[in-house]
Short mmCIF file of C-alpha atoms in Angstrom, two decimals:
data_model
loop_
_atom_site.label_atom_id
_atom_site.label_comp_id
_atom_site.label_asym_id
_atom_site.label_seq_id
_atom_site.Cartn_x
_atom_site.Cartn_y
_atom_site.Cartn_z
CA MET A 1 -6.51 7.43 0.65
CA VAL A 2 -9.42 5.04 1.21
CA ALA A 3 -11.99 6.48 3.60
CA VAL A 4 -12.30 4.58 6.86
CA THR A 5 -15.96 3.86 6.20
CA ASP A 6 -15.14 2.34 2.80
CA VAL A 7 -12.47 0.07 4.22
CA ASP A 8 -14.53 -1.04 7.18
CA ARG A 9 -17.43 -2.03 4.93
CA TRP A 10 -15.21 -3.60 2.32
CA ALA A 11 -16.01 -6.94 0.75
CA PRO A 12 -14.83 -8.25 -2.64
CA GLY A 13 -16.38 -6.10 -5.34
CA ARG A 14 -17.78 -3.41 -3.01
CA VAL A 15 -14.76 -1.09 -2.95
CA PRO A 16 -12.75 -0.65 -6.17
CA ALA A 17 -9.58 -2.72 -5.97
CA GLY A 18 -7.30 0.23 -6.68
CA ARG A 19 -8.73 2.28 -3.83
CA LEU A 20 -8.40 -0.66 -1.45
CA VAL A 21 -4.80 -1.39 -2.48
CA ARG A 22 -3.94 2.28 -2.10
CA GLY A 23 -5.39 2.44 1.40
CA VAL A 24 -3.61 -0.69 2.59
CA GLN A 25 -0.27 0.33 1.14
CA GLU A 26 -0.48 3.78 2.69
CA ARG A 27 -1.05 2.08 6.04
CA ALA A 28 2.05 -0.01 5.38
CA ALA A 29 4.02 3.16 4.56
CA ARG A 30 3.05 4.68 7.89
CA ALA A 31 4.25 1.49 9.59
CA PHE A 32 7.69 2.16 7.99
CA PRO A 33 8.01 5.92 8.50
CA PRO A 34 10.86 7.61 6.62
CA VAL A 35 13.19 10.25 7.98
CA VAL A 36 12.13 12.71 5.30
CA GLN A 37 8.83 12.81 3.41
CA GLU A 38 7.43 15.27 0.90
CA ARG A 39 4.06 15.27 -0.82
CA ALA A 40 3.99 16.29 -4.48
CA ASP A 41 0.50 16.34 -6.01
CA GLY A 42 -0.44 13.10 -4.27
CA TRP A 43 2.93 11.35 -4.68
CA TRP A 44 4.70 10.43 -1.43
CA LEU A 45 8.45 11.00 -1.75
CA ARG A 46 10.07 9.08 1.11
CA HIS A 47 13.69 8.74 2.23
CA ALA A 48 15.35 6.98 5.18
CA ASP A 49 19.13 6.78 5.50
CA GLY A 50 20.56 3.33 6.09
CA SER A 51 17.30 1.55 7.00
CA ALA A 52 14.83 -0.65 5.16
CA TRP A 53 14.80 0.28 1.49
CA TRP A 54 11.01 0.16 1.29
CA ALA A 55 10.96 3.20 3.58
CA SER A 56 12.85 4.99 0.78
CA SER A 57 10.50 4.74 -2.17
CA VAL A 58 7.91 6.80 -3.99
CA LEU A 59 4.25 6.00 -3.49
CA PRO A 60 2.90 7.46 -6.75
CA HIS A 61 -0.72 7.37 -5.63
CA GLY A 62 -1.91 10.68 -7.03
CA ASP A 63 -3.34 10.74 -10.54
CA ALA A 64 -1.08 12.23 -13.19
CA ALA A 65 -1.77 12.75 -16.89
CA PRO A 66 0.69 10.90 -19.15
CA ALA A 67 1.99 14.22 -20.44
CA ASP A 68 2.87 15.25 -16.88
CA LEU A 69 4.79 12.09 -16.00
CA PRO A 70 8.27 13.12 -17.28
CA GLY A 71 8.25 16.26 -15.13
CA ARG A 72 6.87 14.45 -12.09
CA VAL A 73 9.52 11.72 -12.43
CA ARG A 74 12.33 14.28 -12.78
CA SER A 75 11.13 16.03 -9.63
CA ALA A 76 11.23 12.71 -7.76
CA GLU A 77 14.71 11.98 -9.08
CA GLU A 78 15.88 15.39 -7.87
CA PHE A 79 14.48 14.65 -4.41
CA TYR A 80 16.47 11.40 -4.15
CA ALA A 81 19.60 12.97 -5.65
CA ARG A 82 19.51 15.59 -2.87
CA HIS A 83 19.51 12.72 -0.35
CA GLY A 84 22.21 10.71 -2.09
CA SER A 85 20.15 7.67 -3.06
CA PRO A 86 18.69 6.23 -6.28
CA ALA A 87 15.05 6.87 -7.06
CA ARG A 88 12.76 3.90 -6.40
CA PHE A 89 9.04 3.73 -7.25
CA GLN A 90 6.45 1.30 -5.91
CA ILE A 91 4.23 0.16 -8.79
CA SER A 92 0.86 -1.31 -7.83
CA PRO A 93 -2.06 -2.15 -10.10
CA GLY A 94 -4.75 0.48 -9.79
CA ALA A 95 -2.82 2.43 -7.12
CA CYS A 96 -0.37 4.48 -9.17
CA SER A 97 -0.47 6.87 -12.09
CA THR A 98 -1.50 5.32 -15.41
CA GLY A 99 1.44 4.65 -17.69
CA LEU A 100 4.08 5.24 -15.02
CA ASP A 101 5.52 1.72 -15.11
CA GLU A 102 6.08 1.91 -18.86
CA ALA A 103 7.47 5.45 -18.63
CA LEU A 104 10.01 4.38 -16.01
CA GLY A 105 11.02 1.43 -18.15
CA ARG A 106 11.75 3.78 -21.04
CA ARG A 107 13.92 5.86 -18.70
CA GLY A 108 16.04 2.82 -17.90
CA TYR A 109 14.50 1.84 -14.56
CA ARG A 110 14.77 -1.87 -13.83
CA VAL A 111 12.04 -4.02 -12.28
CA ASP A 112 12.92 -5.09 -8.74
CA SER A 113 11.47 -6.97 -5.77
CA PRO A 114 8.19 -8.51 -6.99
CA MET A 115 5.83 -8.64 -4.01
CA SER A 116 2.47 -10.14 -3.04
CA LEU A 117 0.04 -8.04 -0.95
CA ARG A 118 -2.29 -10.29 1.04
CA TRP A 119 -5.14 -9.85 3.50
CA ALA A 120 -7.29 -12.00 5.80
CA PRO A 121 -10.05 -11.55 8.38
CA THR A 122 -8.34 -11.66 11.77
CA ALA A 123 -10.84 -14.19 13.10
CA HIS A 124 -9.99 -16.58 10.26
CA VAL A 125 -6.28 -16.37 11.06
CA LEU A 126 -6.95 -17.22 14.69
CA GLU A 127 -9.20 -20.14 13.75
CA ARG A 128 -6.67 -21.62 11.35
CA LEU A 129 -3.55 -21.21 13.48
CA GLY A 130 -4.77 -21.91 17.00
CA GLN A 131 -2.47 -21.20 19.92
CA GLY A 132 0.39 -23.73 19.70
CA ASP A 133 2.77 -24.90 22.42
CA LEU A 134 5.78 -22.60 22.11
CA PRO A 135 5.83 -19.77 24.68
CA VAL A 136 5.42 -16.29 23.24
CA HIS A 137 5.69 -12.76 24.66
CA VAL A 138 3.99 -9.71 23.13
CA ASP A 139 5.49 -6.34 24.04
CA GLU A 140 4.59 -2.77 23.15
CA SER A 141 8.16 -1.92 22.14
CA ALA A 142 11.09 -3.77 20.63
CA THR A 143 13.18 -5.39 23.34
CA ASP A 144 16.90 -5.94 22.82
CA ALA A 145 16.23 -9.67 22.41
CA TRP A 146 13.49 -9.02 19.81
CA PHE A 147 15.70 -6.67 17.85
CA GLY A 148 18.69 -8.99 18.07
CA ALA A 149 16.72 -11.90 16.58
CA TRP A 150 15.33 -9.72 13.81
CA LEU A 151 18.79 -8.31 13.07
CA ALA A 152 20.31 -11.80 12.88
CA VAL A 153 17.93 -12.67 10.03
CA HIS A 154 17.30 -9.38 8.22
CA GLY A 155 20.07 -7.01 9.26
CA ILE A 156 21.95 -5.17 6.50
CA GLY A 157 25.27 -3.40 7.00
CA ASP A 158 27.30 -2.85 10.13
CA ASP A 159 25.21 -0.17 11.83
CA PRO A 160 21.83 -1.24 13.28
CA ALA A 161 21.03 2.27 14.55
CA PRO A 162 18.94 3.35 11.52
CA GLU A 163 16.73 0.27 11.86
CA ARG A 164 16.23 0.98 15.57
CA ALA A 165 15.41 4.60 14.76
CA LEU A 166 12.82 3.52 12.20
CA LEU A 167 10.97 1.48 14.82
CA ARG A 168 11.00 4.42 17.21
CA ARG A 169 9.39 6.63 14.55
CA VAL A 170 6.26 4.46 14.31
CA ASP A 171 3.43 6.45 15.88
CA ARG A 172 0.64 3.85 15.60
CA ARG A 173 -0.22 1.14 18.14
CA THR A 174 2.38 -1.60 17.71
CA ALA A 175 2.97 -5.12 19.03
CA TYR A 176 6.27 -7.02 19.08
CA ALA A 177 5.90 -10.79 19.38
CA SER A 178 8.79 -13.03 20.49
CA VAL A 179 8.74 -16.84 20.59
CA LEU A 180 11.04 -18.42 23.15
CA ALA A 181 13.02 -21.64 23.43
CA GLY A 182 14.05 -21.65 27.04
CA THR A 183 15.27 -18.10 27.59
CA ASP A 184 16.31 -17.54 23.97
CA VAL A 185 14.21 -15.65 21.42
CA ILE A 186 14.04 -17.79 18.28
CA ALA A 187 11.36 -16.03 16.20
CA VAL A 188 9.86 -12.56 16.06
CA GLY A 189 7.36 -10.37 14.22
CA ARG A 190 5.58 -7.08 14.70
CA ALA A 191 2.11 -5.75 13.94
CA VAL A 192 0.89 -2.17 13.50
CA SER A 193 -2.80 -1.36 13.98
CA GLU A 194 -4.65 1.46 12.23
CA THR A 195 -8.39 2.02 11.63
CA GLY A 196 -9.50 -1.58 11.79
CA TRP A 197 -6.50 -3.13 10.03
CA ALA A 198 -3.32 -4.69 11.46
CA GLY A 199 -0.26 -4.99 9.25
CA VAL A 200 2.26 -7.77 9.88
CA PHE A 201 5.96 -6.94 9.46
CA GLY A 202 9.41 -8.13 10.44
CA MET A 203 8.69 -11.85 10.55
CA ALA A 204 11.96 -13.66 11.26
CA THR A 205 12.96 -17.09 12.54
CA LEU A 206 16.55 -17.97 13.43
CA PRO A 207 17.87 -20.61 10.99
CA HIS A 208 18.45 -23.30 13.62
CA ALA A 209 14.84 -22.96 14.87
CA ARG A 210 13.01 -23.30 11.55
CA GLY A 211 10.56 -26.11 11.00
CA ARG A 212 9.27 -26.08 14.60
CA GLY A 213 6.20 -23.90 14.11
CA ALA A 214 7.79 -20.78 15.58
CA ALA A 215 6.69 -18.45 12.75
CA ARG A 216 3.18 -19.86 12.98
CA ARG A 217 3.18 -19.08 16.71
CA VAL A 218 4.35 -15.50 16.09
CA LEU A 219 1.61 -14.94 13.52
CA ALA A 220 -1.06 -16.38 15.83
CA ALA A 221 0.09 -14.14 18.68
CA LEU A 222 -0.06 -11.06 16.45
CA ALA A 223 -3.55 -12.07 15.29
CA GLY A 224 -4.65 -12.39 18.90
CA TRP A 225 -3.26 -8.93 19.64
CA ALA A 226 -5.00 -7.52 16.55
CA ALA A 227 -8.34 -8.97 17.61
CA ALA A 228 -7.93 -7.56 21.11
CA HIS A 229 -7.31 -4.09 19.67
CA GLY A 230 -10.23 -3.96 17.26
CA ALA A 231 -8.42 -4.82 14.03
CA ALA A 232 -10.84 -7.11 12.21
CA ARG A 233 -8.61 -7.44 9.15
CA MET A 234 -4.92 -8.15 8.69
CA TYR A 235 -2.56 -7.57 5.81
CA LEU A 236 1.02 -8.40 4.98
CA GLN A 237 3.49 -8.18 2.14
CA VAL A 238 5.72 -11.08 1.12
CA GLU A 239 8.36 -11.49 -1.56
CA CYS A 240 6.96 -13.57 -4.41
CA HIS A 241 9.99 -15.90 -4.32
CA ASN A 242 9.61 -16.63 -0.59
CA THR A 243 7.62 -19.83 -1.01
CA ALA A 244 8.01 -21.00 2.60
CA ALA A 245 6.49 -17.81 3.99
CA GLY A 246 3.85 -17.88 1.27
CA ARG A 247 2.73 -21.35 2.34
CA LEU A 248 2.43 -20.26 5.98
CA TYR A 249 0.33 -17.24 5.06
CA GLU A 250 -1.87 -19.31 2.77
CA ARG A 251 -2.50 -21.83 5.56
CA ALA A 252 -3.34 -18.92 7.86
CA GLY A 253 -6.05 -17.75 5.44
CA PHE A 254 -4.31 -14.83 3.74
CA ARG A 255 -5.48 -14.25 0.20
CA GLU A 256 -3.67 -12.25 -2.45
CA LEU A 257 -5.07 -8.79 -3.01
CA CYS A 258 -2.56 -7.93 -5.75
CA ARG A 259 1.00 -8.29 -6.88
CA TYR A 260 3.25 -5.29 -7.21
CA HIS A 261 6.88 -4.45 -7.83
CA TYR A 262 9.40 -1.64 -7.67
CA ARG A 263 11.21 0.29 -10.37
CA VAL A 264 14.74 1.34 -9.48
CA LYS A 265 16.85 3.87 -11.34
CA ARG A 266 19.95 2.34 -12.85
CA PRO A 267 23.19 4.06 -11.81
CA ALA A 268 24.74 6.31 -14.42
CA SER A 269 27.47 4.52 -16.37
#
């Protein structure tokens, strides 16, 4: 993991990109804590029943010699088989074992969910977004209205309990922002602060409320909370195909740190 002093002094070119990516993504992993986690020579094996799939993936951040990769991958596959789910690996440039992506491809893993990891100075986000006119509340825990709006956009399956349980497992300082239209919550997002960084997660706007600046207001509120709690830098992860969200984050000053993807084990035929 990146040392706090390295991250806090970071500027382009001063901390190796792989170390920076690794540190940010490990912060993101702690913002989505799994039910079960094991460490295996630096690899984080993570599993969470029924909740966000990115809480159920391997962070292969420890170095491994190419000759060791088959055994390490088999051990990870056995971990996920014990928990009844397919193995999934997060593949980031400079932040995972050399040759792993190619090795997984040879084992029949498919590429999935291309993502963009972005960062911005918190002060720049505040300057670019301003305050806006829509009323917003920021709470320390997820209210029923916050969770209901998030679930309406991102919910998967019939049982929301695992997603609620995931939020309760977060043990870092967290903010839940809700934008209102009258008494109705129309857009939400959350931020998790750790050692000078605030990660942005769970951005969601109800379909009928899009195009009114609600997501922009959520992001500005989370940036204000981050600044108030000593987080000078922000990061977020966005699907590469989500062009609307990408435009918002670009306008807010977020720059791409890297692109990454997942490798998912194909089911046996």
